Amino acid sequence: MYIHNTRAKPIRRKDPRSEKGSLRAVCQGFDLACFGGEREESWWEVARKLQAMFVRPLVSPSWLQRSLRAGVPPIVVLDGTWHMPFLKRNALAEFEAKRIKGARFFDIDLVADRSTTLPHMLPSPEVFAEHVGAMGISNDTYVVIYDAAQSIGAAARVLWTFRVFGHQGGVSVLEGGLCAWQREGFEVVGGKLGSVEDEEFPIEPKKYIPRLNGHLVKSFDEIISNLNSPSELVVDARPSSRFLGIDPEPRPGLSSGHMPGSVSLPHAKLLDVENHGVMLRGKALADAFENAGVKISERAVHSCGSGVNASITWLGTILARSEMKPGAWEELEDGLSVYDGSWTEYAGRIVDGAKIEK
């Protein structure tokens, strides 16, 4: 949607490809010859190739701040905050009250399949393209997503969604979220879009062409098939008390418990509670998977309550793999998927063959 506001003048950003000094800083230390080719490549082309070669699942506030100042790579920042309904919090209102300057709001309940009663299920490729295009995002845009309430939170779900639709421009989660951004003293603004000086508004819409990566998503039927003939481990990111059937589910009418053969890996186990809840690194991250019985090199389906925290353990697996051997998204996410409907769908379909153990 292209929204016009007569009070605010559109902001047109300079083309970062003309700022060779900034591009040079991004590419400094890399040998152009390693890319081959007979002609000398521009710094912009080198930066694009580096971006495609190496996944950066998480970025720091300082990296984002430097990149936004330099304009390289061209970035759109998204607030992907989502709250459980029982909390009765309005993430959009919170975004309007406080956000990273220039950010846009990605509502996982709006950019979704609205024909189902299941919460925030993946939208169709056409719906996704319409919404992100209206946010000024093209296939080549670098997207950084943050959560304003948690260190990672629903930002991981938004990143996974971009990967499902084949985003090629680079996509990362801001580690530590908005809280980490503020702790480092970087600017936040408040006010409705169009009311803040120098924020781009109205947003210039872009054309977005989705390319579906269906292997990153699992359906109910595929889960049932895997239960009957196991080929992939199901990793359950809910709290262990719900996995064991001790505590009730937060959504009324659903039994707690777990799928036969699944393993419990609460998403919080991957977070460093002594460091503001950022993702663990190195041996600590590898140990968290090993202790849960998850081999990061093997195929796995990640599940949780409604597909949000499952995206965190999915992303954690990619981070752990990238620490072992850096690579492109297609390499690191190989054999990894998220069960979109997760426990909300599964536990609600006992009559369709879902089995629950406690």
PDB file of N, CA, C and O in Angstrom, residues 301-358:
ATOM      1  N   VAL A 301      13.133 -31.091  12.127  1.00  0.00           N
ATOM      2  CA  VAL A 301      11.961 -30.223  12.021  1.00  0.00           C
ATOM      3  C   VAL A 301      11.797 -29.528  13.364  1.00  0.00           C
ATOM      4  O   VAL A 301      11.761 -30.191  14.412  1.00  0.00           O
ATOM      5  N   HIS A 302      11.680 -28.218  13.346  1.00  0.00           N
ATOM      6  CA  HIS A 302      11.540 -27.456  14.585  1.00  0.00           C
ATOM      7  C   HIS A 302      10.078 -27.070  14.797  1.00  0.00           C
ATOM      8  O   HIS A 302       9.411 -26.596  13.879  1.00  0.00           O
ATOM      9  N   SER A 303       9.612 -27.277  16.015  1.00  0.00           N
ATOM     10  CA  SER A 303       8.215 -27.022  16.354  1.00  0.00           C
ATOM     11  C   SER A 303       8.159 -26.309  17.700  1.00  0.00           C
ATOM     12  O   SER A 303       9.112 -26.353  18.488  1.00  0.00           O
ATOM     13  N   CYS A 304       7.035 -25.644  17.964  1.00  0.00           N
ATOM     14  CA  CYS A 304       6.840 -24.995  19.279  1.00  0.00           C
ATOM     15  C   CYS A 304       5.337 -24.848  19.485  1.00  0.00           C
ATOM     16  O   CYS A 304       4.584 -25.759  19.170  1.00  0.00           O
ATOM     17  N   GLY A 305       4.896 -23.717  20.005  1.00  0.00           N
ATOM     18  CA  GLY A 305       3.462 -23.509  20.188  1.00  0.00           C
ATOM     19  C   GLY A 305       2.767 -23.079  18.914  1.00  0.00           C
ATOM     20  O   GLY A 305       1.726 -23.607  18.543  1.00  0.00           O
ATOM     21  N   SER A 306       3.368 -22.081  18.224  1.00  0.00           N
ATOM     22  CA  SER A 306       2.735 -21.574  17.001  1.00  0.00           C
ATOM     23  C   SER A 306       3.756 -21.178  15.939  1.00  0.00           C
ATOM     24  O   SER A 306       3.440 -20.399  15.041  1.00  0.00           O
ATOM     25  N   GLY A 307       4.983 -21.684  16.049  1.00  0.00           N
ATOM     26  CA  GLY A 307       5.981 -21.437  15.011  1.00  0.00           C
ATOM     27  C   GLY A 307       6.892 -20.254  15.239  1.00  0.00           C
ATOM     28  O   GLY A 307       7.683 -19.917  14.360  1.00  0.00           O
ATOM     29  N   VAL A 308       6.815 -19.607  16.404  1.00  0.00           N
ATOM     30  CA  VAL A 308       7.676 -18.450  16.691  1.00  0.00           C
ATOM     31  C   VAL A 308       8.981 -18.909  17.326  1.00  0.00           C
ATOM     32  O   VAL A 308      10.070 -18.695  16.782  1.00  0.00           O
ATOM     33  N   ASN A 309       8.896 -19.559  18.491  1.00  0.00           N
ATOM     34  CA  ASN A 309      10.120 -20.002  19.160  1.00  0.00           C
ATOM     35  C   ASN A 309      10.826 -21.128  18.402  1.00  0.00           C
ATOM     36  O   ASN A 309      12.046 -21.299  18.531  1.00  0.00           O
ATOM     37  N   ALA A 310      10.072 -21.885  17.596  1.00  0.00           N
ATOM     38  CA  ALA A 310      10.712 -22.888  16.746  1.00  0.00           C
ATOM     39  C   ALA A 310      11.675 -22.236  15.767  1.00  0.00           C
ATOM     40  O   ALA A 310      12.698 -22.808  15.399  1.00  0.00           O
ATOM     41  N   SER A 311      11.353 -21.007  15.364  1.00  0.00           N
ATOM     42  CA  SER A 311      12.239 -20.275  14.452  1.00  0.00           C
ATOM     43  C   SER A 311      13.538 -19.888  15.145  1.00  0.00           C
ATOM     44  O   SER A 311      14.573 -19.734  14.488  1.00  0.00           O
ATOM     45  N   ILE A 312      13.504 -19.754  16.469  1.00  0.00           N
ATOM     46  CA  ILE A 312      14.717 -19.436  17.218  1.00  0.00           C
ATOM     47  C   ILE A 312      15.647 -20.643  17.253  1.00  0.00           C
ATOM     48  O   ILE A 312      16.858 -20.515  17.015  1.00  0.00           O
ATOM     49  N   THR A 313      15.112 -21.827  17.529  1.00  0.00           N
ATOM     50  CA  THR A 313      15.983 -23.015  17.545  1.00  0.00           C
ATOM     51  C   THR A 313      16.446 -23.354  16.134  1.00  0.00           C
ATOM     52  O   THR A 313      17.561 -23.840  15.943  1.00  0.00           O
ATOM     53  N   TRP A 314      15.592 -23.107  15.129  1.00  0.00           N
ATOM     54  CA  TRP A 314      15.995 -23.275  13.723  1.00  0.00           C
ATOM     55  C   TRP A 314      17.170 -22.345  13.408  1.00  0.00           C
ATOM     56  O   TRP A 314      18.171 -22.767  12.836  1.00  0.00           O
ATOM     57  N   LEU A 315      17.052 -21.070  13.814  1.00  0.00           N
ATOM     58  CA  LEU A 315      18.113 -20.100  13.566  1.00  0.00           C
ATOM     59  C   LEU A 315      19.369 -20.459  14.361  1.00  0.00           C
ATOM     60  O   LEU A 315      20.491 -20.302  13.865  1.00  0.00           O
ATOM     61  N   GLY A 316      19.185 -20.958  15.585  1.00  0.00           N
ATOM     62  CA  GLY A 316      20.331 -21.364  16.392  1.00  0.00           C
ATOM     63  C   GLY A 316      21.115 -22.494  15.745  1.00  0.00           C
ATOM     64  O   GLY A 316      22.350 -22.537  15.821  1.00  0.00           O
ATOM     65  N   THR A 317      20.404 -23.409  15.084  1.00  0.00           N
ATOM     66  CA  THR A 317      21.078 -24.493  14.375  1.00  0.00           C
ATOM     67  C   THR A 317      21.914 -23.940  13.226  1.00  0.00           C
ATOM     68  O   THR A 317      23.056 -24.368  13.005  1.00  0.00           O
ATOM     69  N   ILE A 318      21.356 -22.985  12.507  1.00  0.00           N
ATOM     70  CA  ILE A 318      22.091 -22.369  11.399  1.00  0.00           C
ATOM     71  C   ILE A 318      23.318 -21.634  11.920  1.00  0.00           C
ATOM     72  O   ILE A 318      24.406 -21.712  11.326  1.00  0.00           O
ATOM     73  N   LEU A 319      23.176 -20.939  13.041  1.00  0.00           N
ATOM     74  CA  LEU A 319      24.324 -20.253  13.627  1.00  0.00           C
ATOM     75  C   LEU A 319      25.408 -21.253  14.023  1.00  0.00           C
ATOM     76  O   LEU A 319      26.597 -21.037  13.745  1.00  0.00           O
ATOM     77  N   ALA A 320      25.003 -22.348  14.660  1.00  0.00           N
ATOM     78  CA  ALA A 320      25.975 -23.366  15.076  1.00  0.00           C
ATOM     79  C   ALA A 320      26.675 -23.973  13.861  1.00  0.00           C
ATOM     80  O   ALA A 320      27.893 -24.204  13.881  1.00  0.00           O
ATOM     81  N   ARG A 321      25.920 -24.236  12.808  1.00  0.00           N
ATOM     82  CA  ARG A 321      26.534 -24.761  11.588  1.00  0.00           C
ATOM     83  C   ARG A 321      27.507 -23.755  10.981  1.00  0.00           C
ATOM     84  O   ARG A 321      28.584 -24.124  10.506  1.00  0.00           O
ATOM     85  N   SER A 322      27.126 -22.466  10.987  1.00  0.00           N
ATOM     86  CA  SER A 322      27.987 -21.440  10.384  1.00  0.00           C
ATOM     87  C   SER A 322      29.279 -21.263  11.160  1.00  0.00           C
ATOM     88  O   SER A 322      30.308 -20.895  10.597  1.00  0.00           O
ATOM     89  N   GLU A 323      29.234 -21.531  12.478  1.00  0.00           N
ATOM     90  CA  GLU A 323      30.452 -21.453  13.273  1.00  0.00           C
ATOM     91  C   GLU A 323      31.403 -22.598  12.937  1.00  0.00           C
ATOM     92  O   GLU A 323      32.623 -22.446  13.029  1.00  0.00           O
ATOM     93  N   MET A 324      30.848 -23.732  12.548  1.00  0.00           N
ATOM     94  CA  MET A 324      31.683 -24.860  12.143  1.00  0.00           C
ATOM     95  C   MET A 324      32.267 -24.639  10.745  1.00  0.00           C
ATOM     96  O   MET A 324      33.437 -24.912  10.499  1.00  0.00           O
ATOM     97  N   LYS A 325      31.412 -24.135   9.846  1.00  0.00           N
ATOM     98  CA  LYS A 325      31.844 -23.896   8.470  1.00  0.00           C
ATOM     99  C   LYS A 325      30.958 -22.827   7.852  1.00  0.00           C
ATOM    100  O   LYS A 325      29.807 -23.091   7.520  1.00  0.00           O
ATOM    101  N   PRO A 326      31.470 -21.600   7.677  1.00  0.00           N
ATOM    102  CA  PRO A 326      30.661 -20.540   7.062  1.00  0.00           C
ATOM    103  C   PRO A 326      30.199 -20.946   5.671  1.00  0.00           C
ATOM    104  O   PRO A 326      30.879 -21.689   4.960  1.00  0.00           O
ATOM    105  N   GLY A 327      29.031 -20.471   5.283  1.00  0.00           N
ATOM    106  CA  GLY A 327      28.510 -20.812   3.967  1.00  0.00           C
ATOM    107  C   GLY A 327      27.305 -19.974   3.623  1.00  0.00           C
ATOM    108  O   GLY A 327      26.912 -19.069   4.362  1.00  0.00           O
ATOM    109  N   ALA A 328      26.706 -20.283   2.477  1.00  0.00           N
ATOM    110  CA  ALA A 328      25.505 -19.588   2.033  1.00  0.00           C
ATOM    111  C   ALA A 328      24.280 -20.168   2.739  1.00  0.00           C
ATOM    112  O   ALA A 328      24.327 -21.268   3.302  1.00  0.00           O
ATOM    113  N   TRP A 329      23.170 -19.427   2.685  1.00  0.00           N
ATOM    114  CA  TRP A 329      21.943 -19.894   3.322  1.00  0.00           C
ATOM    115  C   TRP A 329      21.564 -21.287   2.856  1.00  0.00           C
ATOM    116  O   TRP A 329      21.179 -22.146   3.651  1.00  0.00           O
ATOM    117  N   GLU A 330      21.631 -21.495   1.535  1.00  0.00           N
ATOM    118  CA  GLU A 330      21.199 -22.770   0.983  1.00  0.00           C
ATOM    119  C   GLU A 330      21.972 -23.952   1.562  1.00  0.00           C
ATOM    120  O   GLU A 330      21.426 -25.051   1.707  1.00  0.00           O
ATOM    121  N   GLU A 331      23.222 -23.729   1.912  1.00  0.00           N
ATOM    122  CA  GLU A 331      24.037 -24.785   2.519  1.00  0.00           C
ATOM    123  C   GLU A 331      23.675 -24.986   3.987  1.00  0.00           C
ATOM    124  O   GLU A 331      23.496 -26.117   4.458  1.00  0.00           O
ATOM    125  N   LEU A 332      23.570 -23.881   4.717  1.00  0.00           N
ATOM    126  CA  LEU A 332      23.400 -23.963   6.168  1.00  0.00           C
ATOM    127  C   LEU A 332      22.003 -24.395   6.591  1.00  0.00           C
ATOM    128  O   LEU A 332      21.828 -24.976   7.663  1.00  0.00           O
ATOM    129  N   GLU A 333      20.998 -24.112   5.754  1.00  0.00           N
ATOM    130  CA  GLU A 333      19.639 -24.485   6.133  1.00  0.00           C
ATOM    131  C   GLU A 333      19.223 -25.832   5.529  1.00  0.00           C
ATOM    132  O   GLU A 333      18.077 -26.263   5.694  1.00  0.00           O
ATOM    133  N   ASP A 334      20.150 -26.520   4.880  1.00  0.00           N
ATOM    134  CA  ASP A 334      19.851 -27.803   4.253  1.00  0.00           C
ATOM    135  C   ASP A 334      19.356 -28.816   5.295  1.00  0.00           C
ATOM    136  O   ASP A 334      20.009 -29.057   6.309  1.00  0.00           O
ATOM    137  N   GLY A 335      18.185 -29.386   5.058  1.00  0.00           N
ATOM    138  CA  GLY A 335      17.633 -30.389   5.964  1.00  0.00           C
ATOM    139  C   GLY A 335      16.960 -29.820   7.196  1.00  0.00           C
ATOM    140  O   GLY A 335      16.518 -30.585   8.069  1.00  0.00           O
ATOM    141  N   LEU A 336      16.845 -28.505   7.294  1.00  0.00           N
ATOM    142  CA  LEU A 336      16.218 -27.871   8.456  1.00  0.00           C
ATOM    143  C   LEU A 336      14.894 -27.232   8.050  1.00  0.00           C
ATOM    144  O   LEU A 336      14.806 -26.582   7.015  1.00  0.00           O
ATOM    145  N   SER A 337      13.879 -27.409   8.872  1.00  0.00           N
ATOM    146  CA  SER A 337      12.576 -26.838   8.562  1.00  0.00           C
ATOM    147  C   SER A 337      11.849 -26.472   9.848  1.00  0.00           C
ATOM    148  O   SER A 337      12.279 -26.831  10.951  1.00  0.00           O
ATOM    149  N   VAL A 338      10.743 -25.755   9.690  1.00  0.00           N
ATOM    150  CA  VAL A 338       9.869 -25.387  10.805  1.00  0.00           C
ATOM    151  C   VAL A 338       8.475 -25.924  10.495  1.00  0.00           C
ATOM    152  O   VAL A 338       7.977 -25.795   9.367  1.00  0.00           O
ATOM    153  N   TYR A 339       7.856 -26.552  11.476  1.00  0.00           N
ATOM    154  CA  TYR A 339       6.464 -26.978  11.347  1.00  0.00           C
ATOM    155  C   TYR A 339       5.611 -25.750  11.589  1.00  0.00           C
ATOM    156  O   TYR A 339       5.490 -25.275  12.713  1.00  0.00           O
ATOM    157  N   ASP A 340       5.012 -25.235  10.529  1.00  0.00           N
ATOM    158  CA  ASP A 340       4.318 -23.952  10.593  1.00  0.00           C
ATOM    159  C   ASP A 340       3.188 -23.964  11.613  1.00  0.00           C
ATOM    160  O   ASP A 340       3.065 -23.061  12.444  1.00  0.00           O
ATOM    161  N   GLY A 341       2.350 -24.984  11.574  1.00  0.00           N
ATOM    162  CA  GLY A 341       1.220 -25.031  12.507  1.00  0.00           C
ATOM    163  C   GLY A 341       1.620 -25.335  13.933  1.00  0.00           C
ATOM    164  O   GLY A 341       0.908 -24.986  14.881  1.00  0.00           O
ATOM    165  N   SER A 342       2.741 -26.023  14.098  1.00  0.00           N
ATOM    166  CA  SER A 342       3.292 -26.385  15.402  1.00  0.00           C
ATOM    167  C   SER A 342       2.226 -26.991  16.326  1.00  0.00           C
ATOM    168  O   SER A 342       1.251 -27.572  15.865  1.00  0.00           O
ATOM    169  N   TRP A 343       2.425 -26.851  17.635  1.00  0.00           N
ATOM    170  CA  TRP A 343       1.574 -27.562  18.582  1.00  0.00           C
ATOM    171  C   TRP A 343       0.115 -27.101  18.534  1.00  0.00           C
ATOM    172  O   TRP A 343      -0.804 -27.885  18.773  1.00  0.00           O
ATOM    173  N   THR A 344      -0.118 -25.849  18.197  1.00  0.00           N
ATOM    174  CA  THR A 344      -1.494 -25.352  18.131  1.00  0.00           C
ATOM    175  C   THR A 344      -2.303 -26.150  17.116  1.00  0.00           C
ATOM    176  O   THR A 344      -3.457 -26.514  17.365  1.00  0.00           O
ATOM    177  N   GLU A 345      -1.699 -26.436  15.968  1.00  0.00           N
ATOM    178  CA  GLU A 345      -2.391 -27.258  14.979  1.00  0.00           C
ATOM    179  C   GLU A 345      -2.368 -28.729  15.384  1.00  0.00           C
ATOM    180  O   GLU A 345      -3.408 -29.404  15.356  1.00  0.00           O
ATOM    181  N   TYR A 346      -1.205 -29.225  15.748  1.00  0.00           N
ATOM    182  CA  TYR A 346      -1.040 -30.661  16.002  1.00  0.00           C
ATOM    183  C   TYR A 346      -1.977 -31.149  17.113  1.00  0.00           C
ATOM    184  O   TYR A 346      -2.716 -32.125  16.931  1.00  0.00           O
ATOM    185  N   ALA A 347      -1.957 -30.480  18.259  1.00  0.00           N
ATOM    186  CA  ALA A 347      -2.770 -30.927  19.395  1.00  0.00           C
ATOM    187  C   ALA A 347      -4.259 -30.737  19.138  1.00  0.00           C
ATOM    188  O   ALA A 347      -5.088 -31.343  19.837  1.00  0.00           O
ATOM    189  N   GLY A 348      -4.597 -29.938  18.163  1.00  0.00           N
ATOM    190  CA  GLY A 348      -5.998 -29.733  17.828  1.00  0.00           C
ATOM    191  C   GLY A 348      -6.517 -30.704  16.781  1.00  0.00           C
ATOM    192  O   GLY A 348      -7.679 -30.607  16.363  1.00  0.00           O
ATOM    193  N   ARG A 349      -5.675 -31.647  16.341  1.00  0.00           N
ATOM    194  CA  ARG A 349      -6.087 -32.570  15.284  1.00  0.00           C
ATOM    195  C   ARG A 349      -5.889 -34.033  15.690  1.00  0.00           C
ATOM    196  O   ARG A 349      -5.418 -34.853  14.912  1.00  0.00           O
ATOM    197  N   ILE A 350      -6.292 -34.333  16.904  1.00  0.00           N
ATOM    198  CA  ILE A 350      -6.205 -35.711  17.391  1.00  0.00           C
ATOM    199  C   ILE A 350      -7.026 -36.649  16.496  1.00  0.00           C
ATOM    200  O   ILE A 350      -6.613 -37.776  16.188  1.00  0.00           O
ATOM    201  N   VAL A 351      -8.169 -36.172  16.057  1.00  0.00           N
ATOM    202  CA  VAL A 351      -9.040 -37.008  15.235  1.00  0.00           C
ATOM    203  C   VAL A 351      -8.421 -37.292  13.871  1.00  0.00           C
ATOM    204  O   VAL A 351      -8.855 -38.217  13.158  1.00  0.00           O
ATOM    205  N   ASP A 352      -7.420 -36.507  13.488  1.00  0.00           N
ATOM    206  CA  ASP A 352      -6.757 -36.687  12.192  1.00  0.00           C
ATOM    207  C   ASP A 352      -5.474 -37.496  12.293  1.00  0.00           C
ATOM    208  O   ASP A 352      -4.700 -37.552  11.323  1.00  0.00           O
ATOM    209  N   GLY A 353      -5.223 -38.089  13.450  1.00  0.00           N
ATOM    210  CA  GLY A 353      -4.064 -38.957  13.570  1.00  0.00           C
ATOM    211  C   GLY A 353      -2.946 -38.454  14.448  1.00  0.00           C
ATOM    212  O   GLY A 353      -1.929 -39.128  14.603  1.00  0.00           O
ATOM    213  N   ALA A 354      -3.096 -37.262  15.024  1.00  0.00           N
ATOM    214  CA  ALA A 354      -2.065 -36.748  15.926  1.00  0.00           C
ATOM    215  C   ALA A 354      -2.057 -37.570  17.225  1.00  0.00           C
ATOM    216  O   ALA A 354      -3.108 -37.840  17.803  1.00  0.00           O
ATOM    217  N   LYS A 355      -0.862 -37.950  17.655  1.00  0.00           N
ATOM    218  CA  LYS A 355      -0.705 -38.725  18.893  1.00  0.00           C
ATOM    219  C   LYS A 355       0.085 -37.909  19.896  1.00  0.00           C
ATOM    220  O   LYS A 355       1.072 -37.250  19.524  1.00  0.00           O
ATOM    221  N   ILE A 356      -0.313 -37.961  21.144  1.00  0.00           N
ATOM    222  CA  ILE A 356       0.330 -37.175  22.192  1.00  0.00           C
ATOM    223  C   ILE A 356       0.845 -38.100  23.284  1.00  0.00           C
ATOM    224  O   ILE A 356       0.119 -38.967  23.770  1.00  0.00           O
ATOM    225  N   GLU A 357       2.107 -37.884  23.651  1.00  0.00           N
ATOM    226  CA  GLU A 357       2.693 -38.591  24.777  1.00  0.00           C
ATOM    227  C   GLU A 357       2.976 -37.609  25.903  1.00  0.00           C
ATOM    228  O   GLU A 357       3.217 -36.432  25.660  1.00  0.00           O
ATOM    229  N   LYS A 358       2.955 -38.129  27.124  1.00  0.00           N
ATOM    230  CA  LYS A 358       3.270 -37.289  28.287  1.00  0.00           C
ATOM    231  C   LYS A 358       4.215 -38.042  29.218  1.00  0.00           C
ATOM    232  O   LYS A 358       4.338 -39.245  29.156  1.00  0.00           O
TER     233      LYS A 358
END
